[in-house]
Tab-separated table of C-alpha atoms in Angstrom:
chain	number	residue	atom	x	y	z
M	88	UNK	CA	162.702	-84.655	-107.603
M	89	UNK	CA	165.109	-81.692	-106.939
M	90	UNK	CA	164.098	-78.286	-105.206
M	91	UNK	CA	164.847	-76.553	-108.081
M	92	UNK	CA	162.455	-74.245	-109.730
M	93	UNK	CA	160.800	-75.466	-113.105
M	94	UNK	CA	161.214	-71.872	-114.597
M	95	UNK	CA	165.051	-72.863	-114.775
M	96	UNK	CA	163.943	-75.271	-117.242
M	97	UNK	CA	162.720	-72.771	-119.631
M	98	UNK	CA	165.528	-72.399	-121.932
M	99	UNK	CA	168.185	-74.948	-122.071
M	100	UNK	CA	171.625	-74.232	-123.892
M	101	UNK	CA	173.557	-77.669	-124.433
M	102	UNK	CA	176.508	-76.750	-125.035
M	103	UNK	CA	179.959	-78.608	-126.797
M	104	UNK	CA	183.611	-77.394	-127.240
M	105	UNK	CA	183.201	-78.377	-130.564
M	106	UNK	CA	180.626	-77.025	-131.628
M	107	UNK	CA	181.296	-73.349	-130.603
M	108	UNK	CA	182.349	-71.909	-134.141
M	109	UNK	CA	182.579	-68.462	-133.732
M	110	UNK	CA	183.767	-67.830	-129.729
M	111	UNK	CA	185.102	-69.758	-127.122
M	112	UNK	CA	182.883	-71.746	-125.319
M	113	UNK	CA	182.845	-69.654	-122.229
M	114	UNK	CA	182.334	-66.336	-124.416
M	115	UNK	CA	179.557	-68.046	-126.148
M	116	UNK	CA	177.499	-69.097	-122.530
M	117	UNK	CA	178.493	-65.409	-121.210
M	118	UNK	CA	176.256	-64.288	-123.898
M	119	UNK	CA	173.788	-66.452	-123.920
M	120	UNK	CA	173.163	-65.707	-120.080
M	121	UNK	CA	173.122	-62.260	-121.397
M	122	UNK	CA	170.480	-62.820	-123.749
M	123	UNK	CA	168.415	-64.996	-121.316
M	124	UNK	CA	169.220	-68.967	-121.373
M	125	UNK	CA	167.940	-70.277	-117.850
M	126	UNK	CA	170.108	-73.393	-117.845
M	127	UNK	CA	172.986	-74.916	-119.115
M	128	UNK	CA	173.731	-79.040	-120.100
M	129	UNK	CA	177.927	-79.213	-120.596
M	130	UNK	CA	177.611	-82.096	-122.988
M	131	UNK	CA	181.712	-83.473	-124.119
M	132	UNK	CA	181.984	-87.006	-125.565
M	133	UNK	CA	185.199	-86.878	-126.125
M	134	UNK	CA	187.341	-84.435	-124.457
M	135	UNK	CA	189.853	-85.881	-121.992
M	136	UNK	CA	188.053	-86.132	-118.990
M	137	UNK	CA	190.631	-84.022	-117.291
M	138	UNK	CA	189.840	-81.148	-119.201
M	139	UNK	CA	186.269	-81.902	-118.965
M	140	UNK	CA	186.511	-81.460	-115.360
M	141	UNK	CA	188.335	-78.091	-115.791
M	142	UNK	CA	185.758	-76.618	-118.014
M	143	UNK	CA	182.589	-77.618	-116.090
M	144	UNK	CA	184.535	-75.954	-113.020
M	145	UNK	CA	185.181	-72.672	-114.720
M	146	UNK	CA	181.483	-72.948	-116.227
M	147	UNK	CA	180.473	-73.156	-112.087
M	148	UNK	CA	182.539	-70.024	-111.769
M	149	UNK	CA	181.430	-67.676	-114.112
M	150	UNK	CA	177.564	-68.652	-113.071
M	151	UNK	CA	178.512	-67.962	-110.014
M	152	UNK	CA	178.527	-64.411	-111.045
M	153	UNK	CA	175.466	-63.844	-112.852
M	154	UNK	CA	172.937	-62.763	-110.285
M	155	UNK	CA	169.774	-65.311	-111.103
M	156	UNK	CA	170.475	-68.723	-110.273
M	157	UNK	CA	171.253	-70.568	-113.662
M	158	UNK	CA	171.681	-74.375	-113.275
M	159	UNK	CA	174.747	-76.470	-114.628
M	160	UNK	CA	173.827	-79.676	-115.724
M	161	UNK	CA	176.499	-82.467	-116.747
M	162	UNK	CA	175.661	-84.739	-119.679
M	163	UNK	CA	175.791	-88.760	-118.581
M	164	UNK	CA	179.320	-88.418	-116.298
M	165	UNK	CA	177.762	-87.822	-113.069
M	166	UNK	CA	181.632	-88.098	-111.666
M	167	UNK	CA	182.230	-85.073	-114.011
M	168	UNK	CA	179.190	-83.187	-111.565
M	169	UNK	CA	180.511	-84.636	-108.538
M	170	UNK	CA	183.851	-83.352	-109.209
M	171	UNK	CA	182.772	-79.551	-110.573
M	172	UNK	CA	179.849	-79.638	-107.799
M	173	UNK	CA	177.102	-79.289	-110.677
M	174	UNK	CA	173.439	-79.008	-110.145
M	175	UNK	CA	172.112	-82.206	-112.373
M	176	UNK	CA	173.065	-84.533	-114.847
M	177	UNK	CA	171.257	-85.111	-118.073
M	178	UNK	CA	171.412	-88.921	-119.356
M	179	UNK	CA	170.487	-90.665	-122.518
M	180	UNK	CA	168.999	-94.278	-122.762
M	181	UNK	CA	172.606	-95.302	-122.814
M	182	UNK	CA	173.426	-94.057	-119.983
M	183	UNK	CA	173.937	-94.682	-116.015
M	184	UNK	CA	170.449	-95.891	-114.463
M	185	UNK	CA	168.590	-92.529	-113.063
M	186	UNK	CA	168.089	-94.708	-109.890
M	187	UNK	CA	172.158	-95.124	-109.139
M	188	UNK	CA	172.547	-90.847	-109.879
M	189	UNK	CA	169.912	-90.162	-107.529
M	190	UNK	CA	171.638	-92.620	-104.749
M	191	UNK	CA	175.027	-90.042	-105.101
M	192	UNK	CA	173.046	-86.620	-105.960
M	193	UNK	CA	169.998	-87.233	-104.008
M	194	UNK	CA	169.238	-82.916	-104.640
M	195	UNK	CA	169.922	-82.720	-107.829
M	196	UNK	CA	168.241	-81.824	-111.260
M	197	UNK	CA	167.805	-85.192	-113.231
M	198	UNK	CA	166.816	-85.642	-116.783
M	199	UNK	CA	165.895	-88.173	-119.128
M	200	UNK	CA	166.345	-88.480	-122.680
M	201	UNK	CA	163.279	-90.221	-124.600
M	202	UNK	CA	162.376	-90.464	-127.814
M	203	UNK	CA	159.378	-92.725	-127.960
M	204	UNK	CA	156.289	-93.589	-126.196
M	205	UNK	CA	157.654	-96.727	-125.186
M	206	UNK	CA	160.420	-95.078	-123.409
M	207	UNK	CA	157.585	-92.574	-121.410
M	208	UNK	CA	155.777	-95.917	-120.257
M	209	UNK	CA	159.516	-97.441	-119.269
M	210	UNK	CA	159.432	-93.906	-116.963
M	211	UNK	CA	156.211	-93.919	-115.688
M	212	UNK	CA	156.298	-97.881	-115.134
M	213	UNK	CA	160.058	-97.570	-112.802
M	214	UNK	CA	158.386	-94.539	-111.270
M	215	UNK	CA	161.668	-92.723	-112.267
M	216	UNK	CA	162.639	-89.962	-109.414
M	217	UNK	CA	163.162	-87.621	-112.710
M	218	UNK	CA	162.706	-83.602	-113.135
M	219	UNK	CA	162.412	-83.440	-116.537
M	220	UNK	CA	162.311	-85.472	-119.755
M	221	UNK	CA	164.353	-84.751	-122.303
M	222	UNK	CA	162.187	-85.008	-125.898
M	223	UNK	CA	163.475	-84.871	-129.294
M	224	UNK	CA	164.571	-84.897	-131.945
M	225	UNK	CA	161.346	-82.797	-132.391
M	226	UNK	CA	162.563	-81.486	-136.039
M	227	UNK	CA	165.609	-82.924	-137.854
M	228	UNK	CA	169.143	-81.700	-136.992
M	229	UNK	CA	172.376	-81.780	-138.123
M	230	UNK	CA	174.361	-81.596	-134.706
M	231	UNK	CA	173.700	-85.080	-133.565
M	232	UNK	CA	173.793	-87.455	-136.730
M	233	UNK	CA	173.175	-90.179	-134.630
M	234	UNK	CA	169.792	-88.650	-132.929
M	235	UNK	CA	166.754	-91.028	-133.821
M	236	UNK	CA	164.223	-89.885	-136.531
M	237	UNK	CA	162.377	-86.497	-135.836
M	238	UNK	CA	159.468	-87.227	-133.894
M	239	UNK	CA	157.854	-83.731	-135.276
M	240	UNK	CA	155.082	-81.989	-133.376
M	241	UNK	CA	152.680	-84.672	-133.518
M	242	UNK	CA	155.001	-87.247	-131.796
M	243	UNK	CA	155.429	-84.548	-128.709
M	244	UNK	CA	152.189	-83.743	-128.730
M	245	UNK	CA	151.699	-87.302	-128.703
M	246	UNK	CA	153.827	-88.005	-125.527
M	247	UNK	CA	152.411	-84.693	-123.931
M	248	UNK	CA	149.262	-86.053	-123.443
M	249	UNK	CA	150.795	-89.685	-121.921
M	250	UNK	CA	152.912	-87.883	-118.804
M	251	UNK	CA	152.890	-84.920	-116.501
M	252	UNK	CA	156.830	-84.785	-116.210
M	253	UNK	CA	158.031	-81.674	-117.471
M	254	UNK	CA	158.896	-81.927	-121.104
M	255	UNK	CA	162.119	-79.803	-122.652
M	256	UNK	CA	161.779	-80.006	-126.416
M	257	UNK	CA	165.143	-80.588	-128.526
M	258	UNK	CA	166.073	-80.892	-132.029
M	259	UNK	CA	166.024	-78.193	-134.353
M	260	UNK	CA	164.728	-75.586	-132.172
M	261	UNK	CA	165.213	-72.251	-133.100
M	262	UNK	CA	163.404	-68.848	-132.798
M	263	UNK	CA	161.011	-69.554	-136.192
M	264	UNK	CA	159.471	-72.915	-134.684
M	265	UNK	CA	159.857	-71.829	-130.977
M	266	UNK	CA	156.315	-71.022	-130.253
M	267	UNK	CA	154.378	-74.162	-131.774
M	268	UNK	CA	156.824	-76.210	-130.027
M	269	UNK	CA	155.708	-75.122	-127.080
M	270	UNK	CA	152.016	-75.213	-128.284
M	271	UNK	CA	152.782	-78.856	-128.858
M	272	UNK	CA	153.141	-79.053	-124.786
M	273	UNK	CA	157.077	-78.694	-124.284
M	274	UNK	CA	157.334	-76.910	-121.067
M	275	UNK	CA	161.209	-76.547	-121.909
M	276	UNK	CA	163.387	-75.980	-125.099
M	277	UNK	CA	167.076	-77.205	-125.727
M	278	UNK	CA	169.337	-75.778	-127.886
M	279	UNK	CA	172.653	-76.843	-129.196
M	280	UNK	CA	173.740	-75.095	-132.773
M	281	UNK	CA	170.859	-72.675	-133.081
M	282	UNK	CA	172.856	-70.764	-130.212
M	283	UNK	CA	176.488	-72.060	-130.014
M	284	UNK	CA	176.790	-72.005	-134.333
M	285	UNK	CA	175.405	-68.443	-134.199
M	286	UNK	CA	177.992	-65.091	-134.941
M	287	UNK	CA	175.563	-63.243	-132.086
M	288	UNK	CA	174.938	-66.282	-129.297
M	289	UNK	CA	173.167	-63.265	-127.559
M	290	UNK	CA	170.893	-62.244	-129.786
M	291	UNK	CA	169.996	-65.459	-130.472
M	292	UNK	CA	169.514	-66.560	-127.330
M	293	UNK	CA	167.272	-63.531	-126.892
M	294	UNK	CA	165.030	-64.380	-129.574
M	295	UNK	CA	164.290	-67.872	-127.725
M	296	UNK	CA	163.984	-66.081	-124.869
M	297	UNK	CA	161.364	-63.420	-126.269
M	298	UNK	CA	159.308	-66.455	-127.911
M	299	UNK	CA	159.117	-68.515	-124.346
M	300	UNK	CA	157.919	-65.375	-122.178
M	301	UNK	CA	155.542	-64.414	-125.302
M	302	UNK	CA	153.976	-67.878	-124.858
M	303	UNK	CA	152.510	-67.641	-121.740
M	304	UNK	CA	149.627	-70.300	-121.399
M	305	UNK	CA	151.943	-72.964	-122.746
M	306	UNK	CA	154.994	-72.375	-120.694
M	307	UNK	CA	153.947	-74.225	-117.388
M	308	UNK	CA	151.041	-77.183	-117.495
D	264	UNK	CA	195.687	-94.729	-99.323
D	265	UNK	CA	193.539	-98.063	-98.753
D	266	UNK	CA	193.495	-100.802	-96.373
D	267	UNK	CA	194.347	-103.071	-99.415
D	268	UNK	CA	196.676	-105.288	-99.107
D	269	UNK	CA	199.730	-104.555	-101.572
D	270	UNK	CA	199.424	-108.396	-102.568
D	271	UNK	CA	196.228	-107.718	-104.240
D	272	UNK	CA	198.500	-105.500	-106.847
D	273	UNK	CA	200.920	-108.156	-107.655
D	274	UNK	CA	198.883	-109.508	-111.137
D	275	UNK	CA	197.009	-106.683	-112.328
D	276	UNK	CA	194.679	-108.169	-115.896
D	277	UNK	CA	193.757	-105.109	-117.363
D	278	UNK	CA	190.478	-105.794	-119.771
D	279	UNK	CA	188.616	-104.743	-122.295
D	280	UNK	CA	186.025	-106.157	-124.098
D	281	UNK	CA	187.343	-105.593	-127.743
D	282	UNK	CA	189.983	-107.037	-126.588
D	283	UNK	CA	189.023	-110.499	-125.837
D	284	UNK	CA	189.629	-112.432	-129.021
D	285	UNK	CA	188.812	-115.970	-128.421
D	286	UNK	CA	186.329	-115.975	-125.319
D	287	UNK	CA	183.842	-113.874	-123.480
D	288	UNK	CA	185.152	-111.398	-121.217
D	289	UNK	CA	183.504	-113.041	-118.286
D	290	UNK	CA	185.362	-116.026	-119.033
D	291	UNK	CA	188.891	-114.876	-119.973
D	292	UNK	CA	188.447	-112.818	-116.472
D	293	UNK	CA	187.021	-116.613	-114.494
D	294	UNK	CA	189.962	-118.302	-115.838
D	295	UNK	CA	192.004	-115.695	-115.643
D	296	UNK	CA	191.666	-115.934	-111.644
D	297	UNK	CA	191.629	-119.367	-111.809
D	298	UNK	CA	195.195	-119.056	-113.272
D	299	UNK	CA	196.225	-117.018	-110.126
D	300	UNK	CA	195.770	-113.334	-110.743
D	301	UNK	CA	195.179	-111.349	-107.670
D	302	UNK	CA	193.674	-108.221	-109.485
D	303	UNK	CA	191.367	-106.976	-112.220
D	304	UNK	CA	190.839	-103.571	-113.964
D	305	UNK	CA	188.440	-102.947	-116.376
D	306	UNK	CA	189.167	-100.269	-119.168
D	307	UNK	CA	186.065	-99.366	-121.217
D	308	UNK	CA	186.307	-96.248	-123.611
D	309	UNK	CA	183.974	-97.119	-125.958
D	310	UNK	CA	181.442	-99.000	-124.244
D	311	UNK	CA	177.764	-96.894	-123.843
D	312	UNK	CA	177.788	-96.130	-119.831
D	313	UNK	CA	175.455	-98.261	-118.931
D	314	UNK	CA	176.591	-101.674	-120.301
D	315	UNK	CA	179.519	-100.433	-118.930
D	316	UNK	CA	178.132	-100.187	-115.122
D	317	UNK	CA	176.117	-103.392	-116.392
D	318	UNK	CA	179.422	-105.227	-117.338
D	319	UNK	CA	181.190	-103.939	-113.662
D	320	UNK	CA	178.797	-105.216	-111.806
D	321	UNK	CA	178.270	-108.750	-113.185
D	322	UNK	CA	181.854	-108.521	-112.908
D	323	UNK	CA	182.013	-107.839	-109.007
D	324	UNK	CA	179.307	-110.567	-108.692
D	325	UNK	CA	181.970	-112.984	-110.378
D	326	UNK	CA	184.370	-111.744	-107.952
D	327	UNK	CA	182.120	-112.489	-104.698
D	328	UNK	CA	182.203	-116.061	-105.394
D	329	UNK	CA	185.998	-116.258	-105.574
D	330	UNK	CA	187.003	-117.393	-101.942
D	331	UNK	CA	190.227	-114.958	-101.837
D	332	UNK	CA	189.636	-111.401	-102.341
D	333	UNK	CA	190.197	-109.555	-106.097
D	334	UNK	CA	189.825	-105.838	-106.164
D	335	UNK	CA	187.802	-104.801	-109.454
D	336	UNK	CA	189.254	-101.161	-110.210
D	337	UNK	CA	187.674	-98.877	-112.945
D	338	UNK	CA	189.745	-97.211	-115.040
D	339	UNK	CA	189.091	-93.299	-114.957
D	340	UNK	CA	185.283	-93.170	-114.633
D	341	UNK	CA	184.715	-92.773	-110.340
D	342	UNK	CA	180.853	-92.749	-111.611
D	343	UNK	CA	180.919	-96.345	-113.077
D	344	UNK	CA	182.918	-97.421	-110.030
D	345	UNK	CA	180.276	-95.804	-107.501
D	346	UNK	CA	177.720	-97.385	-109.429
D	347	UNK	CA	178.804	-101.103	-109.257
D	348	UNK	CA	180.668	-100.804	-105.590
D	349	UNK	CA	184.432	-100.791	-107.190
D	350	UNK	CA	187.119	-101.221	-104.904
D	351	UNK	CA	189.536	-98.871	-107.016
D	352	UNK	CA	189.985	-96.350	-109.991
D	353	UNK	CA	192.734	-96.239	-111.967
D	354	UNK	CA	193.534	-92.695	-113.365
D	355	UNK	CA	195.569	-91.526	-116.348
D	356	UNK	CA	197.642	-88.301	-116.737
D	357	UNK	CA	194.423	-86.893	-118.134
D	358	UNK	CA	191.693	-88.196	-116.177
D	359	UNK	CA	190.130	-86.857	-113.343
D	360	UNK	CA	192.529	-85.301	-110.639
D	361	UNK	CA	193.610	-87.749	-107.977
D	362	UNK	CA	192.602	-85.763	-105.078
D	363	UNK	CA	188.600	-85.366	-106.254
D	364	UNK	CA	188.552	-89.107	-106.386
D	365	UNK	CA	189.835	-89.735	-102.713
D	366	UNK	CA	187.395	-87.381	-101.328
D	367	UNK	CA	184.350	-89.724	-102.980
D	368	UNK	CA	185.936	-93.277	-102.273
D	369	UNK	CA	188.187	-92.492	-99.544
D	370	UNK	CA	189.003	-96.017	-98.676
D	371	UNK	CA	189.080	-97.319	-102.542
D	372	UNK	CA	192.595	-97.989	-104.257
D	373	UNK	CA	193.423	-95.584	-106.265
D	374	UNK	CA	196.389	-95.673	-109.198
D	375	UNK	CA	197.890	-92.942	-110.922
D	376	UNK	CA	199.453	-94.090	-114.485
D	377	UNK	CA	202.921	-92.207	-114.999
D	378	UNK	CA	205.753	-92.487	-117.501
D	379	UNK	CA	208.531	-90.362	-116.936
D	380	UNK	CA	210.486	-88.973	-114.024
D	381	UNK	CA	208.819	-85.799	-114.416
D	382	UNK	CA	205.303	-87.477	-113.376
D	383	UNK	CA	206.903	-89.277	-110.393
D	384	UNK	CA	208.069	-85.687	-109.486
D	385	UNK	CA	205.155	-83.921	-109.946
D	386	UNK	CA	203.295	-87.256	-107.772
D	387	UNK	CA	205.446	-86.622	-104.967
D	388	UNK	CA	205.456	-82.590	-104.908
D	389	UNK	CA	201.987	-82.940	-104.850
D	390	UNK	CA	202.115	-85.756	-102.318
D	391	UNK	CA	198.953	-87.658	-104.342
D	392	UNK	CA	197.220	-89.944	-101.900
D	393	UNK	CA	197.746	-93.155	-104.158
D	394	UNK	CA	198.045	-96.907	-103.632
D	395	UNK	CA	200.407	-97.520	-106.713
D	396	UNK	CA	201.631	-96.185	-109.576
D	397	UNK	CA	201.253	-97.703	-113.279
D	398	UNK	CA	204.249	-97.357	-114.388
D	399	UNK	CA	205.100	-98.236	-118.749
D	400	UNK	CA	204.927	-98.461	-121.429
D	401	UNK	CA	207.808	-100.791	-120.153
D	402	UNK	CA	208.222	-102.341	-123.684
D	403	UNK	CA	205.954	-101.969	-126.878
D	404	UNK	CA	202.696	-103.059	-126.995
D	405	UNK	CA	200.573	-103.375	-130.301
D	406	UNK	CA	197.284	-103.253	-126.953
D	407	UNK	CA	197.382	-99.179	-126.603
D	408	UNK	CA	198.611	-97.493	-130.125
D	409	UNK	CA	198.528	-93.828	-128.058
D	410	UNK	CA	201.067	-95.030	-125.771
D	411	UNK	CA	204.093	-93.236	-124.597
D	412	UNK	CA	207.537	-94.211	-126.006
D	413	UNK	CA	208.592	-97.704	-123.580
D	414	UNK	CA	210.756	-96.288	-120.899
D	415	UNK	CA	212.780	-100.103	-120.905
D	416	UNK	CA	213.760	-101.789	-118.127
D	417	UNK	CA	216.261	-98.614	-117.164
D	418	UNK	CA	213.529	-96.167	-117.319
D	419	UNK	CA	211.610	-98.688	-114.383
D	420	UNK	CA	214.624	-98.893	-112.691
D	421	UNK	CA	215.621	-94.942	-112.729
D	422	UNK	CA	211.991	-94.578	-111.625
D	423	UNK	CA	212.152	-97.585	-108.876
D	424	UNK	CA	215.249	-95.359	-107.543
D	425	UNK	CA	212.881	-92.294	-106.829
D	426	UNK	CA	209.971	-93.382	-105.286
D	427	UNK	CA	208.911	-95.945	-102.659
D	428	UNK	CA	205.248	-95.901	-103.803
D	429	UNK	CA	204.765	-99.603	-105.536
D	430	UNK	CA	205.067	-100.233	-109.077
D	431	UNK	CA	202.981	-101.792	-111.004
D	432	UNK	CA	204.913	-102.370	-114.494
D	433	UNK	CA	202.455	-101.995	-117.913
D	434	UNK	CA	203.788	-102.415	-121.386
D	435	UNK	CA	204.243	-105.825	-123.736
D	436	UNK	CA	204.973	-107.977	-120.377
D	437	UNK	CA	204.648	-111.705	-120.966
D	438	UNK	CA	205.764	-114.857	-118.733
D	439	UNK	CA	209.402	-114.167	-120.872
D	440	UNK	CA	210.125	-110.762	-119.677
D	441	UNK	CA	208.485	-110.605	-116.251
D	442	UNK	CA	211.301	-111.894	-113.700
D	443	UNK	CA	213.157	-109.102	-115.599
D	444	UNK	CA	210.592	-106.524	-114.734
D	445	UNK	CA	210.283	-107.327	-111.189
D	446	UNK	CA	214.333	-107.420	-111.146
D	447	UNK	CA	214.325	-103.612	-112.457
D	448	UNK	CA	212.458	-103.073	-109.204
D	449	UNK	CA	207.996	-103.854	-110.795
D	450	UNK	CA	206.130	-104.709	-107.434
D	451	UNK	CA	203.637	-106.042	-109.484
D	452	UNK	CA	202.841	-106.762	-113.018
D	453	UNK	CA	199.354	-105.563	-115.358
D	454	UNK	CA	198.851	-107.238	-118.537
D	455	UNK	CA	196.200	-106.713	-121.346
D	456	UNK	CA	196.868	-109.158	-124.164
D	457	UNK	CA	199.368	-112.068	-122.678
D	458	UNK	CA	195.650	-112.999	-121.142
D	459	UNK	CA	192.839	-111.317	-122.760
D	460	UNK	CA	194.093	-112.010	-126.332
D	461	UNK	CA	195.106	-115.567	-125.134
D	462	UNK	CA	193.637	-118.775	-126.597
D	463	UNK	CA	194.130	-120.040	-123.290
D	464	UNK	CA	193.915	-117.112	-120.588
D	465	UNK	CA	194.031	-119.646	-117.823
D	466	UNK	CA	197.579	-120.592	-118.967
D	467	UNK	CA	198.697	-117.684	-119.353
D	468	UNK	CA	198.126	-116.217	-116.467
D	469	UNK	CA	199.715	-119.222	-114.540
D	470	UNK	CA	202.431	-118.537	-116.267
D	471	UNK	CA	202.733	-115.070	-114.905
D	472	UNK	CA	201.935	-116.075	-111.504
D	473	UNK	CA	204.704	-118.210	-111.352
D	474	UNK	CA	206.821	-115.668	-112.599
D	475	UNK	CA	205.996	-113.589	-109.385
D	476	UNK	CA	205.621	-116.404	-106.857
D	477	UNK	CA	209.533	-117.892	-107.357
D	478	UNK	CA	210.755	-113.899	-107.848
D	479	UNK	CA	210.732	-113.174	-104.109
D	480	UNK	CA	212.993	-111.232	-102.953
D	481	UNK	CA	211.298	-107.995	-105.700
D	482	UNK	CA	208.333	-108.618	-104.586
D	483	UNK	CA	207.323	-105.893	-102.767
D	484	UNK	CA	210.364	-103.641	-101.765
């Protein structure tokens, strides 16, 4: 486990070239820094890796500037954090064992996707050096058509009461649902479209914000 | 650059798991070796990340029963080749920069793909810390449908004439064409389908062998 703070978890912004509709990426993370995201996952399947490289480094560089610490977090190409000097890598199922990540970035902030009991028992039963599990989809979404089906508020509930690992919510998250998603025991939420989709990234990332400092006994278990 | 010896680079098999038609890859890459080549690179772009790690390192447990030593290089992901003890990457144009790979393997073999004088310039302004250069398309190949326009056999030798980094020649080369190659100045030779699309990879890659074995004198320059 990392020495980073589990506040930093609070309010994850994935984030995809792609997917930024209205601004360039960088404008659109600017803004939501501005409106209060506490971390950010750089998440490209299929930009060159070149350019992937490039963008996670200017990412570094303009959180470099913003006076709270806000982590950057590389989805599954731990060379990708190596190279840009990130502070964790998120990884799916799919992806590179936690175990061999933790050998080359013993400090870092390491997630886990999971999307099923099972996979919380695979966790706990490898005693998985982990910071945080990644758990979705909670609602449906349209941003990853491949995601498994919604595991809704009972499922997280469900997997709340089966681990003490820190659990950031994803899937369909947005400002409406916010608060009974953390109810259901996320001590996290992830955001993709719901902030990088949005015509005001700021705002929107504000409203998150608002919800997650509004829901105090929930935040932390 | 490594302590490899610039043997090892003579018979590159470049592989791919779509690729191999009539047998597993493990056993186009056992008889492969068996047929004499001296080096192995596995390409993956589709492949989830961790059959890909899971494929490199049953892979470099194939290799550690071989009594001569084959270097198993990873094309572009330095993660993957970290995680299953790699002796090389191989980089593309786009990949990930040369010099952030060196500073995480320093002793590993590292290759830099180029195709045109301009790279070859831009290599040696930049003085790239590199074992060899991949040097093609040489000829068409139905294998990579992005390729480059083939540079020929006067392309290789125009590029021979500018560097003294060794060459290893990519690009439709078969046990017809390869004394040719080597002539225009190839220190070694990578193939994809002449082996992994062969009904008889064993074969085929004596073939090559012999190619390179009774082509001495452009061997290595």
């Amino acid at each position: 486990v990392s020495d980073y703070n589990r506040e930093m978890l609070a309010l994850h912004l994935i984030t995809n070239t792609a997917l930024c509709l209205h601004h360039p990426l960088l404008d659109v993370v600017q803004a939501a820094v501005n409106g209060g995201i506490s971390c950010i996952q750089l998440r490209e399947k299929t930009l060159p890796t070149r350019e992937f490289v490039a963008l996670a480094r200017e990412l570094k560089k303009l959180l470099a500037t913003i006076p709270r610490q806000i982590p950057l977090i590389i989805n599954d190409r731990f060379d990708v954090a190596l190279a840009c000097g990130a502070d964790g890598v998120h990884v799916g199922q799919e992806d590179i064992p936690v175990e061999i990540i933790r050998r080359w970035l013993p400090g870092a902030i390491v997630g886990l996707s999971v999307s099923s009991v099972a996979d919380i028992k695979s966790v706990e039963a490898n005693q998985l050096d982990i910071d945080y599990l990644g758990v979705g989809p909670v609602f449906s979404t349209p941003t990853k058509l491949d995601a498994a089906h919604p595991i809704g508020l009972d499922g997280l509930a469900l997997i709340r009461s089966i681990t003490r690992l820190p659990l950031v919510a994803i899937g369909g998250i947005n400002s409406q649902n916010a608060a009974e998603v953390l109810a259901a025991g996320a001590n996290g939420l992830a955001v993709v479209s719901a902030i990088c989709a949005a015509r005001d990234p700021e705002e929107s990332a504000r409203r998150l914000s608002t919800v997650i400092q509004t829901t105090v006994p929930h935040k932390f278990r």
